[in-house]
Short mmCIF file of C-alpha atoms in Angstrom, two decimals:
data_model
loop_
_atom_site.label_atom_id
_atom_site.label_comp_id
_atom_site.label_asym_id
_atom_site.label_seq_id
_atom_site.Cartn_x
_atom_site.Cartn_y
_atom_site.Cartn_z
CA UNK A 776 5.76 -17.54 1.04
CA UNK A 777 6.04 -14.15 3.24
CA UNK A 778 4.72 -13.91 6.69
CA UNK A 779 1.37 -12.24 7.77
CA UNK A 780 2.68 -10.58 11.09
CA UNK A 781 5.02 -13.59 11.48
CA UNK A 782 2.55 -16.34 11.05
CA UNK A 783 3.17 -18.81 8.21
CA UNK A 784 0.10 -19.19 6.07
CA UNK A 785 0.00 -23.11 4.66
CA UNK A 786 -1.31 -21.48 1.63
CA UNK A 787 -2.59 -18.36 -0.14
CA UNK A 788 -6.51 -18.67 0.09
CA UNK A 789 -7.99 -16.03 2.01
CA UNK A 790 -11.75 -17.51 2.05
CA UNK A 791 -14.84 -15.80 3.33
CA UNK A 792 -17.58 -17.86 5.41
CA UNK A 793 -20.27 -15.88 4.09
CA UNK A 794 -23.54 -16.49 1.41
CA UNK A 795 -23.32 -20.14 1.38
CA UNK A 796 -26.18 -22.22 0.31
CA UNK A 797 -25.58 -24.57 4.03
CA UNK A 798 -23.10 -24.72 7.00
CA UNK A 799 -22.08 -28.24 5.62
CA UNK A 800 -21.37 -26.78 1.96
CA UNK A 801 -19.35 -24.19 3.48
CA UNK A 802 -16.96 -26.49 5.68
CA UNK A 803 -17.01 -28.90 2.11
CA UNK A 804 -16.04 -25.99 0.65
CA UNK A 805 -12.85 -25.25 2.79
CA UNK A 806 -12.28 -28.47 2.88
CA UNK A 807 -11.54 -28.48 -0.71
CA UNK A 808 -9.86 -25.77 -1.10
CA UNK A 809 -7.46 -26.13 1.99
CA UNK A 810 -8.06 -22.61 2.37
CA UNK A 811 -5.48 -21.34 5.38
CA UNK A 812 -7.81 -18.00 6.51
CA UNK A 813 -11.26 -17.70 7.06
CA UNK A 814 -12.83 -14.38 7.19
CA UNK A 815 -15.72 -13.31 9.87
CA UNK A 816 -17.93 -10.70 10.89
CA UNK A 817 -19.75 -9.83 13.82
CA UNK A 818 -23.12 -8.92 14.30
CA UNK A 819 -26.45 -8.74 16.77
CA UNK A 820 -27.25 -11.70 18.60
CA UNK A 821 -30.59 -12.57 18.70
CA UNK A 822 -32.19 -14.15 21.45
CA UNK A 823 -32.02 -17.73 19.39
CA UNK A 824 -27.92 -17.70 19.75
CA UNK A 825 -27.06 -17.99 16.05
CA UNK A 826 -22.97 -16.84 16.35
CA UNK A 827 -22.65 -19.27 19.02
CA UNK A 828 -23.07 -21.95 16.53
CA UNK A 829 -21.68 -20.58 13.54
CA UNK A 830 -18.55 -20.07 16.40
CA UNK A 831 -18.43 -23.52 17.05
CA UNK A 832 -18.18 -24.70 13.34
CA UNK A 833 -15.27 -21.78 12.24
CA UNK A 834 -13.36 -23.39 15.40
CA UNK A 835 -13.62 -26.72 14.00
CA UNK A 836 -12.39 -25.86 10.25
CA UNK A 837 -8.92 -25.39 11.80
CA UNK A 838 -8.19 -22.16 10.33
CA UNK A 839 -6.42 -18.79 11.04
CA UNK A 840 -9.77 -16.54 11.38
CA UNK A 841 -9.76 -13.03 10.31
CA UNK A 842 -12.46 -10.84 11.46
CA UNK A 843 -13.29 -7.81 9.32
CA UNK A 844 -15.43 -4.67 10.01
CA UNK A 845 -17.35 -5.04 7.03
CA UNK A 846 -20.23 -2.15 6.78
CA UNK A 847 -18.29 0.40 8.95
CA UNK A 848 -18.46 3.85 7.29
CA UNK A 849 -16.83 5.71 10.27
CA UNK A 850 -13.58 5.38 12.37
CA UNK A 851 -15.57 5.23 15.60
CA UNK A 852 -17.10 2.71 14.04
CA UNK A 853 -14.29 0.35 12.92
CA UNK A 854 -12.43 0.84 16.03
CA UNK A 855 -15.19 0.05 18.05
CA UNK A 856 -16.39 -2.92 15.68
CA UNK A 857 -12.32 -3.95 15.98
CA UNK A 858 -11.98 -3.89 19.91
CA UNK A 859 -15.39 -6.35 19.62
CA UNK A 860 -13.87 -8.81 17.21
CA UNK A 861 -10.70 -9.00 19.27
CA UNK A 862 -12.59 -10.09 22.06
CA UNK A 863 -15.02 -12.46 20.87
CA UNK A 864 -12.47 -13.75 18.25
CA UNK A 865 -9.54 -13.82 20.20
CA UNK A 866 -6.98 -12.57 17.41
CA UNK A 867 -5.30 -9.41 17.07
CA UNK A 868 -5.85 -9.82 13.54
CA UNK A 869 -8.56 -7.87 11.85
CA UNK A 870 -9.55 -6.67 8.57
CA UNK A 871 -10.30 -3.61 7.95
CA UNK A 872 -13.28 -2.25 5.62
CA UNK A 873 -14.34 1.12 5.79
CA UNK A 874 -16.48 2.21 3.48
CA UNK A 875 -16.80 5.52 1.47
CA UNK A 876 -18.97 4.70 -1.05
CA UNK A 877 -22.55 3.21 -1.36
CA UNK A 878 -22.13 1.66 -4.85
CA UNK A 879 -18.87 0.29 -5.09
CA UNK A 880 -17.90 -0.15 -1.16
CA UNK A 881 -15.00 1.53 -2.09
CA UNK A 882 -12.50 2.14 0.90
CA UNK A 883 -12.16 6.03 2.15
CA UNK A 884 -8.83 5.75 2.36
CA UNK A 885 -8.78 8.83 4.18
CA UNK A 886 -10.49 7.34 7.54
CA UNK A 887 -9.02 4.23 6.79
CA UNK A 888 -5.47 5.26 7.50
CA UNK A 889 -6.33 7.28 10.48
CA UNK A 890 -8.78 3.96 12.14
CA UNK A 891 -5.39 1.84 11.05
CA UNK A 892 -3.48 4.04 13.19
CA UNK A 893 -5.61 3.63 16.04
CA UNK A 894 -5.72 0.19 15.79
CA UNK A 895 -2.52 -0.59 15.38
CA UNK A 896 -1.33 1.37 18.36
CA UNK A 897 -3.79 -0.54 20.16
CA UNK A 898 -1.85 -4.04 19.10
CA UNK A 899 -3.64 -4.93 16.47
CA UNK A 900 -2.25 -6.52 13.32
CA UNK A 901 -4.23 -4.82 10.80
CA UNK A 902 -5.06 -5.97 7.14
CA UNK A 903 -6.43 -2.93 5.56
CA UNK A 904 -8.88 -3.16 2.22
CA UNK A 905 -7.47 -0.59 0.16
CA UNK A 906 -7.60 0.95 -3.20
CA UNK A 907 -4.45 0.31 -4.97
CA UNK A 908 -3.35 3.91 -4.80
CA UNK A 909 0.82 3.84 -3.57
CA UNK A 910 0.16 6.54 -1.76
CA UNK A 911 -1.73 5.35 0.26
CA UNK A 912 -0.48 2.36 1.10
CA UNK A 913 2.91 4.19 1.91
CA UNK A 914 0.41 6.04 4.83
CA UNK A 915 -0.86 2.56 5.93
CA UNK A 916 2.63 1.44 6.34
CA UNK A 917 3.39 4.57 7.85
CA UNK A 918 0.34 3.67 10.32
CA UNK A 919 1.83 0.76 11.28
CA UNK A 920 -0.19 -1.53 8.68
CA UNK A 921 2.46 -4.79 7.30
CA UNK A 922 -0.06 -5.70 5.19
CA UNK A 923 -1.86 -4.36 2.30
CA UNK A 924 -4.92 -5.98 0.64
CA UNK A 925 -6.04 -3.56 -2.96
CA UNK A 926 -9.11 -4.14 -4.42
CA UNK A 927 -9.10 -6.29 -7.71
CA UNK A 928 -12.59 -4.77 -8.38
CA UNK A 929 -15.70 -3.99 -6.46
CA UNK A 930 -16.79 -6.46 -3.34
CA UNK A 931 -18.48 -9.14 -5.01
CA UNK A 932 -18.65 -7.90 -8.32
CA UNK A 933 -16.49 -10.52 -10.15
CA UNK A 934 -14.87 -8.72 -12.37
CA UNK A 935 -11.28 -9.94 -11.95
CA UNK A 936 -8.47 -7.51 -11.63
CA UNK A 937 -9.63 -3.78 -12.97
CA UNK A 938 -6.28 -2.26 -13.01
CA UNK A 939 -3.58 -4.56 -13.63
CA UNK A 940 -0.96 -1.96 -14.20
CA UNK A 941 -2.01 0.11 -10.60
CA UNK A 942 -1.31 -3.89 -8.35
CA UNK A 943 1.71 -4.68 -10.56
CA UNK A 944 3.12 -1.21 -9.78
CA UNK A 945 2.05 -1.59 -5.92
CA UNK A 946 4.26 -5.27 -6.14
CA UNK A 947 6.59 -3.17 -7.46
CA UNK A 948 6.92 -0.35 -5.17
CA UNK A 949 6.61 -2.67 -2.07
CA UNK A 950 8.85 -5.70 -3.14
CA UNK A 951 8.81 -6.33 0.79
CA UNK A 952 5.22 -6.03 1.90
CA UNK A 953 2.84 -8.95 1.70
CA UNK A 954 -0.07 -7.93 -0.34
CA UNK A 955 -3.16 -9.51 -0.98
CA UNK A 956 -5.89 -8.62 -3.56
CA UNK A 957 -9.00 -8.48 -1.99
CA UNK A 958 -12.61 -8.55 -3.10
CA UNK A 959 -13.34 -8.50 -7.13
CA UNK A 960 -12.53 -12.11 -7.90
CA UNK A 961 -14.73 -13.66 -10.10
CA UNK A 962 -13.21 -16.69 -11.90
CA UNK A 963 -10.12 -18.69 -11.18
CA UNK A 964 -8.12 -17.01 -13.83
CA UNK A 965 -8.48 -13.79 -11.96
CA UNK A 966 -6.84 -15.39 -8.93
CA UNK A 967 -4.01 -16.69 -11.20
CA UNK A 968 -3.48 -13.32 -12.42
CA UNK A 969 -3.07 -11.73 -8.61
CA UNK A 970 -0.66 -14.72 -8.06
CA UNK A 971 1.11 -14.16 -11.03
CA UNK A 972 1.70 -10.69 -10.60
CA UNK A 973 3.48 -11.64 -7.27
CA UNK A 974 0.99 -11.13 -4.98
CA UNK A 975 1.48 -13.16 -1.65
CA UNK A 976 -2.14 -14.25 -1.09
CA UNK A 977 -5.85 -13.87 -3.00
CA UNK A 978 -9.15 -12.97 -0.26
CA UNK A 979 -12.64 -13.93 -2.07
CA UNK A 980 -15.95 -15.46 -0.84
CA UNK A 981 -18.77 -14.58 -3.42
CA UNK A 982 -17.16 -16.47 -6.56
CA UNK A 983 -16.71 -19.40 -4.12
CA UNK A 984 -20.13 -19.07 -2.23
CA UNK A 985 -22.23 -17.68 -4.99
CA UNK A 986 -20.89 -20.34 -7.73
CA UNK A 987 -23.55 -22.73 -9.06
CA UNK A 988 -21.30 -25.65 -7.29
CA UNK A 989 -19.51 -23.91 -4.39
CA UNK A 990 -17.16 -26.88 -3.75
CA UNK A 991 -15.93 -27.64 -6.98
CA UNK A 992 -15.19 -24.06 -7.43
CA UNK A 993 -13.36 -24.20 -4.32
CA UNK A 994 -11.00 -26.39 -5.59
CA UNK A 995 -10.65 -25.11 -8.96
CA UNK A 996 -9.65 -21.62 -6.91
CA UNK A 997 -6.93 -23.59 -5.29
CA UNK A 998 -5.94 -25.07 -8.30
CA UNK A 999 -5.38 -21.55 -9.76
CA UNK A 1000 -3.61 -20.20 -7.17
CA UNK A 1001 -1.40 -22.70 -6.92
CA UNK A 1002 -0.59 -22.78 -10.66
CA UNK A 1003 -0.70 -18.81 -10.61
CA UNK A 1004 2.12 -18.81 -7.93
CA UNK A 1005 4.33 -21.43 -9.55
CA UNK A 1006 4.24 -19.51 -12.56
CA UNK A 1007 5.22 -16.14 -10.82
CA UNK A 1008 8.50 -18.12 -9.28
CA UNK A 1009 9.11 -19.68 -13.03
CA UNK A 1010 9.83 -15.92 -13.75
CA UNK A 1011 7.05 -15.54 -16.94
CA UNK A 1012 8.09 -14.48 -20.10
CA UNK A 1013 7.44 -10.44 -21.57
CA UNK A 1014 4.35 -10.61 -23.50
CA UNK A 1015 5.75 -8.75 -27.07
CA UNK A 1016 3.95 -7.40 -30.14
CA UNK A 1017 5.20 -8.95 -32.94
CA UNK A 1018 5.46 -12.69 -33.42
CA UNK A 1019 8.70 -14.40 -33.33
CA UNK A 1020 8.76 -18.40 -34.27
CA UNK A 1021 9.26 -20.48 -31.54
CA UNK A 1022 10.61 -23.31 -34.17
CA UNK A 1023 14.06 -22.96 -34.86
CA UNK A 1024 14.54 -21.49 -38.26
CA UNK A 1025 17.81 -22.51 -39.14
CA UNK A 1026 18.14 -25.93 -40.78
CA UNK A 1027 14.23 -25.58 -42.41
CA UNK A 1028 14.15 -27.69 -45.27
CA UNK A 1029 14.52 -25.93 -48.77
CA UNK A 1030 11.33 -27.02 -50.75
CA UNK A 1031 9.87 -23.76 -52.83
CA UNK B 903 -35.17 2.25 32.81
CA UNK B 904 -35.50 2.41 29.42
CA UNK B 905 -32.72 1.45 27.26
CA UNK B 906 -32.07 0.55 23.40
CA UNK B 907 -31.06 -3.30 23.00
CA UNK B 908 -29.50 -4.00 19.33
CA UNK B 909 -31.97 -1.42 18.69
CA UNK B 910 -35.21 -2.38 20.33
CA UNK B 911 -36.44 -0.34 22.97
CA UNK B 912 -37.06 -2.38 26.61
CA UNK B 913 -37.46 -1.58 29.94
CA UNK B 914 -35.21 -2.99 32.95
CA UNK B 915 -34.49 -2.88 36.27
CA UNK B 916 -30.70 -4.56 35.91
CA UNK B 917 -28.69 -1.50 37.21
CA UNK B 918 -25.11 -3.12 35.36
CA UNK B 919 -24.63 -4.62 32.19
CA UNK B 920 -23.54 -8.16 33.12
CA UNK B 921 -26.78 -8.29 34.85
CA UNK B 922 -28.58 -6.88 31.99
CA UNK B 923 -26.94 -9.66 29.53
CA UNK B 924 -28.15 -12.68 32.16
CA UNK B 925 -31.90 -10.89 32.12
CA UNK B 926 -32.01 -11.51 28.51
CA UNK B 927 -30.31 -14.75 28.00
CA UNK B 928 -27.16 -14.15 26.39
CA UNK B 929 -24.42 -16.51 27.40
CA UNK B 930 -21.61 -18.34 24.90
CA UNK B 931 -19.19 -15.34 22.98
CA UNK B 932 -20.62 -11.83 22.64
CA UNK B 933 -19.21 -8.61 22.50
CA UNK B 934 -20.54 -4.81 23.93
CA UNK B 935 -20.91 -2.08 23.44
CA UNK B 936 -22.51 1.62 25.29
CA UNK B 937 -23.10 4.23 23.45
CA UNK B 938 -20.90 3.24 20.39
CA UNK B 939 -17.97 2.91 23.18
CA UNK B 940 -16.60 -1.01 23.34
CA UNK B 941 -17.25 -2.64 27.29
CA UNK B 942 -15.02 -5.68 27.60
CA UNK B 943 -16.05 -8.64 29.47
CA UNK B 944 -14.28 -7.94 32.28
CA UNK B 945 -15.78 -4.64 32.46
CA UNK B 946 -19.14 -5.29 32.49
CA UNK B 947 -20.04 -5.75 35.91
CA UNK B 948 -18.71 -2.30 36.88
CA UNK B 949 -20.37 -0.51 34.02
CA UNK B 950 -23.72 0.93 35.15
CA UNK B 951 -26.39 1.24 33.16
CA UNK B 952 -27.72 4.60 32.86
CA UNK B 953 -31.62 5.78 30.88
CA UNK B 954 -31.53 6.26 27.17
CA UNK B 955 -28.08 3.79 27.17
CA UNK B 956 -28.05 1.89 23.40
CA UNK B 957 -26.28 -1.17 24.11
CA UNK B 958 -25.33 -3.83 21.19
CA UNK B 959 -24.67 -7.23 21.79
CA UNK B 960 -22.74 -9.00 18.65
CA UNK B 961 -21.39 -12.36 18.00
CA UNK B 962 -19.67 -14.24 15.39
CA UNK B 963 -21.32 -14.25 12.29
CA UNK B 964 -20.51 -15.14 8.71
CA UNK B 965 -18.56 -12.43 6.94
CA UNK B 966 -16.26 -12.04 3.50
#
């Protein structure tokens, strides 16, 4: 498995921490999915002290924690949002969201390289949320981004990998990049897919958190993955158009 | 002064930021912020607080 700015990942589960019916079902839930990341997010602190409990229980699941800037629409914004989450986190890592557009969060790639920049000169490792245009992610690696996380679809709209062709040519066109597909995941067989394509890790919360049994769905994510990246290394077959027997033909009995 | 806290208005008489965060109780991880600018921990007792200021206080909090 590749790197993530020279950390070793135990697995390929990128899992959020948010939407969760309970703090226990969430820690059952990464339990069963041995999940190696957890995402995070910053946000007010009331004068109850929420965040420093939810702190306290992210420390204890044992995980590599990625904070994002979820909900940042400008570069100020992010970077500011960024320079927070290093602090209170204490990673350089941080995920970067910056949304262009109301409906369909989708990333405006435009900021989003320019905020990666800044960050990145600043030390940070960034993992940018990105469409799966090459182009783009060219300019993110340009910016100093190792990472690249497309969109499979939408942020929690579950409907698996949109453009199949667009991520295979992105694993294509950056054989050496770890790449992620982030946000759109729905069912386990979407995850397979993103693993079988070659993709180095899948990032979801909502099919996990949302799911009518969040902990069994954990594990059937895992369970995907793992059978998603096996097949990638088993080198899959070409899907073809026509039929061709899989039973030898040769030596068939003559009966008509 | 007045000031903006995570968007409330409140009046105080804390003249730097650390002072401002021990007025209202906030211990344990949190991050600021001035005027959309980040202030670092370390920063905070040097930063004065100045009339209109909108400071935001975050901590960890669930996120996807």
């Amino acid at each position: 498995m590749r790197s993530f700015y020279g950390t070793d990942l135990t697995n390929p589960l990128m899992l959020g921490t948010a939407q969760y019916p309970s703090p226990a079902i969430l820690k059952e839930a990464f339990a069963a999915s041995g999940a190696a990341v957890a995402t995070v997010s910053l946000r007010r602190e009331g004068a109850g002290g929420t965040g420093q409990a939810f702190w306290q229980m992210i420390q204890a699941l044992g995980v590599q924690i990625l904070p994002n800037t979820a909900g940042c629409h400008t570069v100020k914004e992010a970077v500011t949002t960024a320079r927070m989450a290093r602090e209170v986190f204490g990673t350089n890592w941080i995920k970067l969201e910056l949304i262009g557009h109301t409906d369909s969060l989708q990333p405006d790639v435009f900021q989003l390289v320019e905020t990666a920049r800044i960050l990145a000169d600043d030390g940070f490792q960034v993992f940018p949320y990105t469409t799966e245009d090459l182009i783009v992610g060219e300019r993110l690696l340009k910016a100093g981004c190792e990472v690249l996380m497309p969109w499979g679809a939408p942020i929690g709209s579950g409907r698996g990998l949109s453009n199949k062709y667009a991520l295979r040519a992105m694993r294509a066109e950056f054989p050496d990049v770890p790449l992620v597909v982030d946000a759109g995941i729905g069912l386990p067989s979407h995850a397979a897919q993103a693993m079988e394509l070659g993709y180095d890790a899948v990032l979801l919360n909502t099919a996990v958190a949302r799911a009518g049994d969040p902990v069994a769905m954990a594990r059937a994510m895992m369970a995907a993955i793992e059978a998603g990246q096996l097949a990638h290394q088993a080198d899959p077959i070409e899907a073809r158009d026509m039929a061709e027997p899989s039973t030898p033909v040769i030596g068939k009995a003559f009966l008509s | 002064m007045k000031i903006l806290l995570n968007g409330t208005p409140r009046e105080t008489t804390a003249k730097t930021l650390d002072v401002l965060l021990a007025e209202c109780g906030y211990s344990g991880r949190v991050a600021t912020a001035i005027n959309e600018d980040f202030v670092p921990a370390a920063a905070r007792c040097k930063t004065d607080l100045h009339d209109g200021d909108r400071i935001e206080v975050v901590a960890p909090m669930q996120g996807g």
